[in-house]
CSV table of C-alpha atoms in Angstrom, one decimal:
chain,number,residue,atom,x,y,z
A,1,UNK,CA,-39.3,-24.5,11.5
A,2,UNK,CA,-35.9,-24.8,11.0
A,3,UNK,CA,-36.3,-23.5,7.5
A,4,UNK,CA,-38.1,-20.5,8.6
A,5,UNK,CA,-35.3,-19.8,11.4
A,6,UNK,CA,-32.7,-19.7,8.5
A,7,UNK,CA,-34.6,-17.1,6.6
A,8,UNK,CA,-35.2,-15.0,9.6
A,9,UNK,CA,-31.1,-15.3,10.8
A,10,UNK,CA,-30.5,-14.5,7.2
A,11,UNK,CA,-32.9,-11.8,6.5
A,12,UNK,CA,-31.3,-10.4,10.3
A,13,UNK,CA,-28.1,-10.8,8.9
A,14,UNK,CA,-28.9,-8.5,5.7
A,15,UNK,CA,-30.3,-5.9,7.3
A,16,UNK,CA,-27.2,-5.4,10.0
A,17,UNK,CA,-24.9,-5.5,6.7
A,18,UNK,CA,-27.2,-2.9,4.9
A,19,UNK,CA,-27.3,-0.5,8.2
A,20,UNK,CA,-23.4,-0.7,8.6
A,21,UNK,CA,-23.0,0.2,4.8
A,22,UNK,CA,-25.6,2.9,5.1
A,23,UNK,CA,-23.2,3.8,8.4
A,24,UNK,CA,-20.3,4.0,6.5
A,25,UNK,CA,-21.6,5.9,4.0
A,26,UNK,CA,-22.9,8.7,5.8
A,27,UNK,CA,-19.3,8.5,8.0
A,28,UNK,CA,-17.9,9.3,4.4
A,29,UNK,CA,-20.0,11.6,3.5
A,30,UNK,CA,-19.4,13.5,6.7
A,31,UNK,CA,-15.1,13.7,6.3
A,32,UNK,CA,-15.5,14.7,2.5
A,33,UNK,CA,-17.5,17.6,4.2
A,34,UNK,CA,-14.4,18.8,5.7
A,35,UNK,CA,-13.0,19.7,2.1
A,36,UNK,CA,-13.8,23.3,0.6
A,37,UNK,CA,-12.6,27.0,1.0
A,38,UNK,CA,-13.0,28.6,4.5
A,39,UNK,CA,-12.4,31.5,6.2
A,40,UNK,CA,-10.4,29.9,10.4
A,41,UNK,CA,-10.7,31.5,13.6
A,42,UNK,CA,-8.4,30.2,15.5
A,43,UNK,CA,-8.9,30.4,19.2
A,44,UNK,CA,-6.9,29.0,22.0
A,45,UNK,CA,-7.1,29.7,25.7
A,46,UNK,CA,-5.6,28.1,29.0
A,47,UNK,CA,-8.4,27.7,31.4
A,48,UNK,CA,-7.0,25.5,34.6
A,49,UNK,CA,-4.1,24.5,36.3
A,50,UNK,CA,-3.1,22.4,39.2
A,51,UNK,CA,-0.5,24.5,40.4
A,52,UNK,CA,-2.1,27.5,41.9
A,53,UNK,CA,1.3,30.1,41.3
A,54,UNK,CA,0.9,29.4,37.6
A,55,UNK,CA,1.0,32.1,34.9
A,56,UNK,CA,-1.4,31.5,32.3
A,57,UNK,CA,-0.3,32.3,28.8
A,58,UNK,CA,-1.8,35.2,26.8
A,59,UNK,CA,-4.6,34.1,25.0
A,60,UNK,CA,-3.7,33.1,20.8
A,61,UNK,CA,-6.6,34.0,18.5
A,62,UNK,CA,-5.4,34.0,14.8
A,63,UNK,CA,-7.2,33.9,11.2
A,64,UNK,CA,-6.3,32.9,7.4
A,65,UNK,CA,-8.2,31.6,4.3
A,66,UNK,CA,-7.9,27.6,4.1
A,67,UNK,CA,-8.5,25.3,1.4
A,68,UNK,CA,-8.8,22.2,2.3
A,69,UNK,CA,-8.7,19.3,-1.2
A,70,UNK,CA,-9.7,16.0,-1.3
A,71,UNK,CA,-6.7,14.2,-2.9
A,72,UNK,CA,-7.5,10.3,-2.3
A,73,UNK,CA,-10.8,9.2,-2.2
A,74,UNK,CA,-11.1,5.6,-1.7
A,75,UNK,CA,-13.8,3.5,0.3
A,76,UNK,CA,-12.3,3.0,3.7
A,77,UNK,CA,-8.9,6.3,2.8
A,78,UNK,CA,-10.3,9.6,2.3
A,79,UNK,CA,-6.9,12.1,2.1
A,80,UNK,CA,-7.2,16.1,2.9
A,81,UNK,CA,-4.7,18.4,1.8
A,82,UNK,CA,-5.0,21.7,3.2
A,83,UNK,CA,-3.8,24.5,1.8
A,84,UNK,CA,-3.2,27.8,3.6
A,85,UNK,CA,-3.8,31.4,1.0
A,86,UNK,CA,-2.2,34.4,2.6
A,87,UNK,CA,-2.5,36.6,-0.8
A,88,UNK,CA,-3.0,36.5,-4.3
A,89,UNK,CA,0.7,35.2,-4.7
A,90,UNK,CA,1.4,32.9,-1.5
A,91,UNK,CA,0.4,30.2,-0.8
A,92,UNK,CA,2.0,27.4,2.2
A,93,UNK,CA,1.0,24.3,1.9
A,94,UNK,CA,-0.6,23.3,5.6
A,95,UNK,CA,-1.5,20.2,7.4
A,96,UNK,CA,-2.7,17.0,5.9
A,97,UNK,CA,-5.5,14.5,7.6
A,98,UNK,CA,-5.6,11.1,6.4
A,99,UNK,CA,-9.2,8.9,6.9
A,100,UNK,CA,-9.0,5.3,7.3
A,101,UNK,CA,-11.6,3.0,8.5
A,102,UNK,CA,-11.2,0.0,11.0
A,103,UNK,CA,-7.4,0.4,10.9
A,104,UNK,CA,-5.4,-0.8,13.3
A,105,UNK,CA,-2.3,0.4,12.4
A,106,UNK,CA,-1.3,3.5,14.5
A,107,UNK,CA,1.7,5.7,15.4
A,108,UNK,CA,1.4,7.0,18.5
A,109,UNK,CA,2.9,9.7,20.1
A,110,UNK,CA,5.3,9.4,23.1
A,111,UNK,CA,8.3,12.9,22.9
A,112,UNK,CA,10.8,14.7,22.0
A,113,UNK,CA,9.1,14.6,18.1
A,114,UNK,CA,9.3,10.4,18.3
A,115,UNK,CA,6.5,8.2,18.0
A,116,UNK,CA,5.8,4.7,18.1
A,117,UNK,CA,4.1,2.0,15.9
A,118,UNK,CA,1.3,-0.1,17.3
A,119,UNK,CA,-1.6,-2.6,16.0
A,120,UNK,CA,-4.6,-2.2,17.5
A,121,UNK,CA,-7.3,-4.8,18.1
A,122,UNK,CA,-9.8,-5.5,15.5
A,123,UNK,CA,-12.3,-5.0,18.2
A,124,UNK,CA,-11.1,-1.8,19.4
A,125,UNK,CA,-11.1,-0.1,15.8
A,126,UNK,CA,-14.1,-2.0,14.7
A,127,UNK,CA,-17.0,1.2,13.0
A,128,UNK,CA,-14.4,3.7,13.7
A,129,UNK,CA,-12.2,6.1,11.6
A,130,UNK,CA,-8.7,6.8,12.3
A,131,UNK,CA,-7.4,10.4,11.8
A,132,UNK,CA,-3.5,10.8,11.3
A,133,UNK,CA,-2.6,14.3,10.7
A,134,UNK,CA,0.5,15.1,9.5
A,135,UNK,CA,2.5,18.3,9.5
A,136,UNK,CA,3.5,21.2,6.5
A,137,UNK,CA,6.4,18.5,5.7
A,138,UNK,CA,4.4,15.5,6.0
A,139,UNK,CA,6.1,14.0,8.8
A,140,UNK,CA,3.7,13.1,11.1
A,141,UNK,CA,1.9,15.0,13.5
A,142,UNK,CA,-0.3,12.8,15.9
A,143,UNK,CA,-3.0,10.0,15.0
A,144,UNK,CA,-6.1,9.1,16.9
A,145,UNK,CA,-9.2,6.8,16.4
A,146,UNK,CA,-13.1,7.4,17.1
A,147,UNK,CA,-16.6,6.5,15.8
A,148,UNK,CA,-18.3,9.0,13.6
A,149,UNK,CA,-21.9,9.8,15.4
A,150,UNK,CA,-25.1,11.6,13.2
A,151,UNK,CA,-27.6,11.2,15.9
A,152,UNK,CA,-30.6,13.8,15.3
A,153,UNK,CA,-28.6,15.0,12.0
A,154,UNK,CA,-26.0,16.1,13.5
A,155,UNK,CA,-22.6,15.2,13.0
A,156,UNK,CA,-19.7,14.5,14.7
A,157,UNK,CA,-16.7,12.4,15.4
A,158,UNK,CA,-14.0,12.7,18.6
A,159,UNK,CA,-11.1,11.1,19.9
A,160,UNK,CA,-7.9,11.8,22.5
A,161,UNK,CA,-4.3,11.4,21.5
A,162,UNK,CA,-0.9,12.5,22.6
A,163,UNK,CA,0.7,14.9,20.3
A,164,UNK,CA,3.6,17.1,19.9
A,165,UNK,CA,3.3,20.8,20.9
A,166,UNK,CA,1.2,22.9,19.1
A,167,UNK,CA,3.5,25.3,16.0
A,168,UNK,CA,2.2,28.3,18.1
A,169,UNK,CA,4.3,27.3,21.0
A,170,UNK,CA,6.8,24.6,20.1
A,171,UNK,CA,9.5,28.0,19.6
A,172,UNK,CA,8.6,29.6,23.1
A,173,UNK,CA,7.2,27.3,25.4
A,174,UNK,CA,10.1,24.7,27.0
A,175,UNK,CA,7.8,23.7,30.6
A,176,UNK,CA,6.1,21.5,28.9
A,177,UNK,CA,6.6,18.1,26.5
A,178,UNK,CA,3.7,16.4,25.4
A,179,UNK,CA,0.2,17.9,24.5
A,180,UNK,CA,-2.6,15.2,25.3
A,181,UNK,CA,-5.2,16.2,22.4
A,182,UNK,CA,-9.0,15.5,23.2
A,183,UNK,CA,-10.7,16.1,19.8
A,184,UNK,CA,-13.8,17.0,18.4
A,185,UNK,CA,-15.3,17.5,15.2
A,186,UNK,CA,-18.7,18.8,14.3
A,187,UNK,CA,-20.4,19.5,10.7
A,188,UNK,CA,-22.2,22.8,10.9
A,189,UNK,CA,-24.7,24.2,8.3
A,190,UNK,CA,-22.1,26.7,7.4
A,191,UNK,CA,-18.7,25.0,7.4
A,192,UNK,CA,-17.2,22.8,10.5
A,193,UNK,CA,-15.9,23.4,14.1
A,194,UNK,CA,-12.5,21.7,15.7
A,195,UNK,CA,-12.9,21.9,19.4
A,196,UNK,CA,-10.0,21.2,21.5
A,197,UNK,CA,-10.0,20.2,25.2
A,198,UNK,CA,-5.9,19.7,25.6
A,199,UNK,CA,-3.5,18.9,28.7
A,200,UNK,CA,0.0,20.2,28.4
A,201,UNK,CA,2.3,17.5,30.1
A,202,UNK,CA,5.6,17.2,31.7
A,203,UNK,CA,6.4,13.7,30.4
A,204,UNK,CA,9.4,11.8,32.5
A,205,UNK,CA,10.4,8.2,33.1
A,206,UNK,CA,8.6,9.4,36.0
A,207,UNK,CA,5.4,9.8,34.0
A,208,UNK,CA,3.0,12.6,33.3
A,209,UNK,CA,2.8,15.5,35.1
A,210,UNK,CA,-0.4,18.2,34.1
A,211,UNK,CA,1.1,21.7,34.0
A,212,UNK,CA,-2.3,23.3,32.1
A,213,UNK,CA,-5.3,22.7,30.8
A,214,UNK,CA,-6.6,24.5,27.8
A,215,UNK,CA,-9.9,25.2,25.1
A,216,UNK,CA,-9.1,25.2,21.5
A,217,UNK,CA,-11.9,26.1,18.8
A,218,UNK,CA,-10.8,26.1,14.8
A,219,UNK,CA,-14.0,27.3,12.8
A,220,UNK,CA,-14.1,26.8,9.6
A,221,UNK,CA,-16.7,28.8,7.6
A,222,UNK,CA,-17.3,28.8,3.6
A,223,UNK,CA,-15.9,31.7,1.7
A,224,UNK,CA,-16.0,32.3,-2.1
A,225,UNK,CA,-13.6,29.7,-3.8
A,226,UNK,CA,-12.3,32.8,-5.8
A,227,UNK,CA,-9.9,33.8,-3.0
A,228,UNK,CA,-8.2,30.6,-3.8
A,229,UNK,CA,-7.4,30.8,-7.5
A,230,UNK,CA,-3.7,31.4,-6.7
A,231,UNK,CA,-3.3,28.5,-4.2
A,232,UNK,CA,-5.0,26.1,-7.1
A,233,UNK,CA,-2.5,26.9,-9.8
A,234,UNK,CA,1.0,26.3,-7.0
A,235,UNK,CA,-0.8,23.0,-6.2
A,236,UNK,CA,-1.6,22.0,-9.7
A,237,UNK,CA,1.8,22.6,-10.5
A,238,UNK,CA,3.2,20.7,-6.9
A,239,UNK,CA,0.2,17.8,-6.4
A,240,UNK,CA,2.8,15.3,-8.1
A,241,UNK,CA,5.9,16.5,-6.1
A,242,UNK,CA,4.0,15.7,-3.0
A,243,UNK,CA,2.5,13.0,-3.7
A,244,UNK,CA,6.0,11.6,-4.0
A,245,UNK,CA,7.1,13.1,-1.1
A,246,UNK,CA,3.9,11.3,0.8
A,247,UNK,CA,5.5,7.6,-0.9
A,248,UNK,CA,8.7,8.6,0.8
A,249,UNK,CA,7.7,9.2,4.0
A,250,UNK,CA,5.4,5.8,3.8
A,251,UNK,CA,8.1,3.8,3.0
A,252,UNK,CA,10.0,5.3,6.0
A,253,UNK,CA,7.7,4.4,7.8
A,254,UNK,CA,6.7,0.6,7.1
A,255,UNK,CA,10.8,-0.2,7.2
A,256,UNK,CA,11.6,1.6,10.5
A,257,UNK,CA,11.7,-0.3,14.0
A,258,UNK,CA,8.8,0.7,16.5
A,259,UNK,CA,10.4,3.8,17.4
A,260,UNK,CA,10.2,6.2,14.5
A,261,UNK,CA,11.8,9.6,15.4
A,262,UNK,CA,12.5,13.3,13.5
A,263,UNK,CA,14.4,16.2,13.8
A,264,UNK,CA,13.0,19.2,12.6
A,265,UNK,CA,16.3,20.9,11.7
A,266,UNK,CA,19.5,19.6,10.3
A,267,UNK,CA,22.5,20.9,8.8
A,268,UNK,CA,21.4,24.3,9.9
A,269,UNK,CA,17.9,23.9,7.8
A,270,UNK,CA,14.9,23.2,8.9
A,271,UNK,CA,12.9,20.1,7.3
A,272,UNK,CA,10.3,21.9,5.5
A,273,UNK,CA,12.3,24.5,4.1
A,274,UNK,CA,14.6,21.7,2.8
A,275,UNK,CA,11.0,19.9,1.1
A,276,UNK,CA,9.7,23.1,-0.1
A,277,UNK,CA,12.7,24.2,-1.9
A,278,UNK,CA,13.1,20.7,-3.5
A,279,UNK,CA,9.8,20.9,-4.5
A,280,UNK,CA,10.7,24.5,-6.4
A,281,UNK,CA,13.7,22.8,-8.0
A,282,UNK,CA,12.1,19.3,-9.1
A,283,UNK,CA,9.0,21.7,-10.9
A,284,UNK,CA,11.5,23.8,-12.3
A,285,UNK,CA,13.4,21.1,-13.9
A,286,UNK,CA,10.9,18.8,-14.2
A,287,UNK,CA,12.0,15.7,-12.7
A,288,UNK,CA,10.5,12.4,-13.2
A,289,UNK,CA,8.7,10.4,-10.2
A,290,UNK,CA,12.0,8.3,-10.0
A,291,UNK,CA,14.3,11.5,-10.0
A,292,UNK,CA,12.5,13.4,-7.1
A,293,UNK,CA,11.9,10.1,-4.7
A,294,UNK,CA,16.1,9.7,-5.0
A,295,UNK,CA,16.1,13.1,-4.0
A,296,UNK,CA,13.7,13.3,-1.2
A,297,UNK,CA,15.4,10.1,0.7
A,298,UNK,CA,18.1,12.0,0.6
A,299,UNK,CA,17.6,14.9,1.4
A,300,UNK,CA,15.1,13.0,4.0
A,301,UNK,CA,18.3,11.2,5.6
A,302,UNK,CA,19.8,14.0,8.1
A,303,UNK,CA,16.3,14.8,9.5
A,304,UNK,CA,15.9,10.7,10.2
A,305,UNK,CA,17.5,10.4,14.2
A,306,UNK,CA,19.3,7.0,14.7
């Protein structure tokens, strides 16, 4: 008997590990979905707020071609690099969304561009993906954790995270501090869709107060990867740059306190003009690995707040 309940606990025991690889799998196979060339609609619209004499904002609906590259691929770290192509002959490099699995290392969001370094529990991260999304400059942007679902074939992944105000109004909105992020991500037969369900916040010592509430949708939609020839040749030519730049910014990171904070402008420059231009330089001289991480901690310095 007791034989036979050691074959049963270990023949159990198997088939849990073989459904959590098959799990993991198909969680991979979902974010490497994510990569290709698209056509975005962007869509963004205030829908509620608390304080019945508020103005609602205009509606923002925008479009461009997006290429978004896998550039690490490992078995719990898928990297995207995406890639925005306004013409045959410009290119900006975009945002960046880094998969891990079961990490419980996290920066999390608090204001005034600062964020703060926590571990998380083993059993709070335990079957689930972290995004961290990072902005044109590779600073980061906001990070947040959820399981990956593919009930009846369809897939799908959300999570909810403080962030800093979104690039369309970081320049003209000051009522507000703190965008709280509620995330979703669904694979469609022709692409993906980012739906956003976001509070803008008035953070304070006080704490939060809800000024708005609004729905965000990002569809991505396959186009002909033709459009993109131009926007393959800058980033065949900047991939190594980059990827230095990305080293820089990592080790930043790991030798900072818990408070990890960035201006965006400097010396009269914004960051990613300062990154981008480097970039030109160290491809035009053709600096070493060596040569351009000197350069990017310094250059990095100003932009670091004390």
């Amino acid at each position: 008997m007791k034989i036979l309940n050691l074959i049963f606990g270990l023949t159990a025991l198997v088939t849990v590990s073989a459904h959590a690889q098959d799990k993991l799998e198909q969680d991979r196979n979902s974010i490497k979905a994510l990569a290709g060339f698209y056509k975005v609609n962007f869509n963004y619209a205030e829908v509620t707020s608390p304080n019945p004499d508020y103005t609602f904002s205009k509606p923002y609906r925008s479009h461009g071609n997006e290429w978004a590259e896998i550039i690490v691929d490992e078995p719990k770290r898928i990297v995207i690099q995406h890639m925005l192509a306004i013409n045959d002959s410009t290119v900006i490099k975009h945002w960046r969304q880094d998969w891990t699995y079961e990490d419980p290392e996290i920066m999390l969001y608090t204001q005034d561009n600062a964020w703060k370094k926590a571990t998380l529990k083993a059993a709070d991260v335990k079957g689930k993906w972290t995004q961290k999304v990072y902005q044109v400059d590779d600073s980061p942007r906001y990070q947040g954790y959820g399981t990956w679902s593919h009930v009846g074939g369809h897939d799908s992944w959300q999570s909810e995270t403080d962030s800093p105000l979104p690039r369309r109004e970081s320049t003209v909105r000051k009522d507000y501090n703190v965008l709280n992020r509620g995330s979703r991500i669904t694979i469609t037969k022709d692409g993906w869709m980012f739906e956003q369900d976001n509070k803008k916040v008035v953070r304070t010592p006080q704490g939060d107060k809800l000024v708005a509430i609004e729905k965000g949708y990002e569809e991505f939609t396959k186009i002909d990867a033709a459009k993109f020839a131009y926007a393959q040749k800058w980033w065949g030519e900047q991939k190594n740059y980059w990827a230095d730049v990305r080293d820089v910014w990592a080790d930043f990171a790991k030798t900072s306190n818990t408070n990890f904070k960035v201006q965006t402008s400097a010396n009269g420059k914004l960051l990613y003009e300062t990154l981008f231009s480097l970039g030109d330089q160290s491809i035009k001289e053709k600096w070493s690995a060596t040569q351009n991480k000197e350069k990017i901690k310094t250059a990095l310095q100003p932009y670091l707040a004390k």
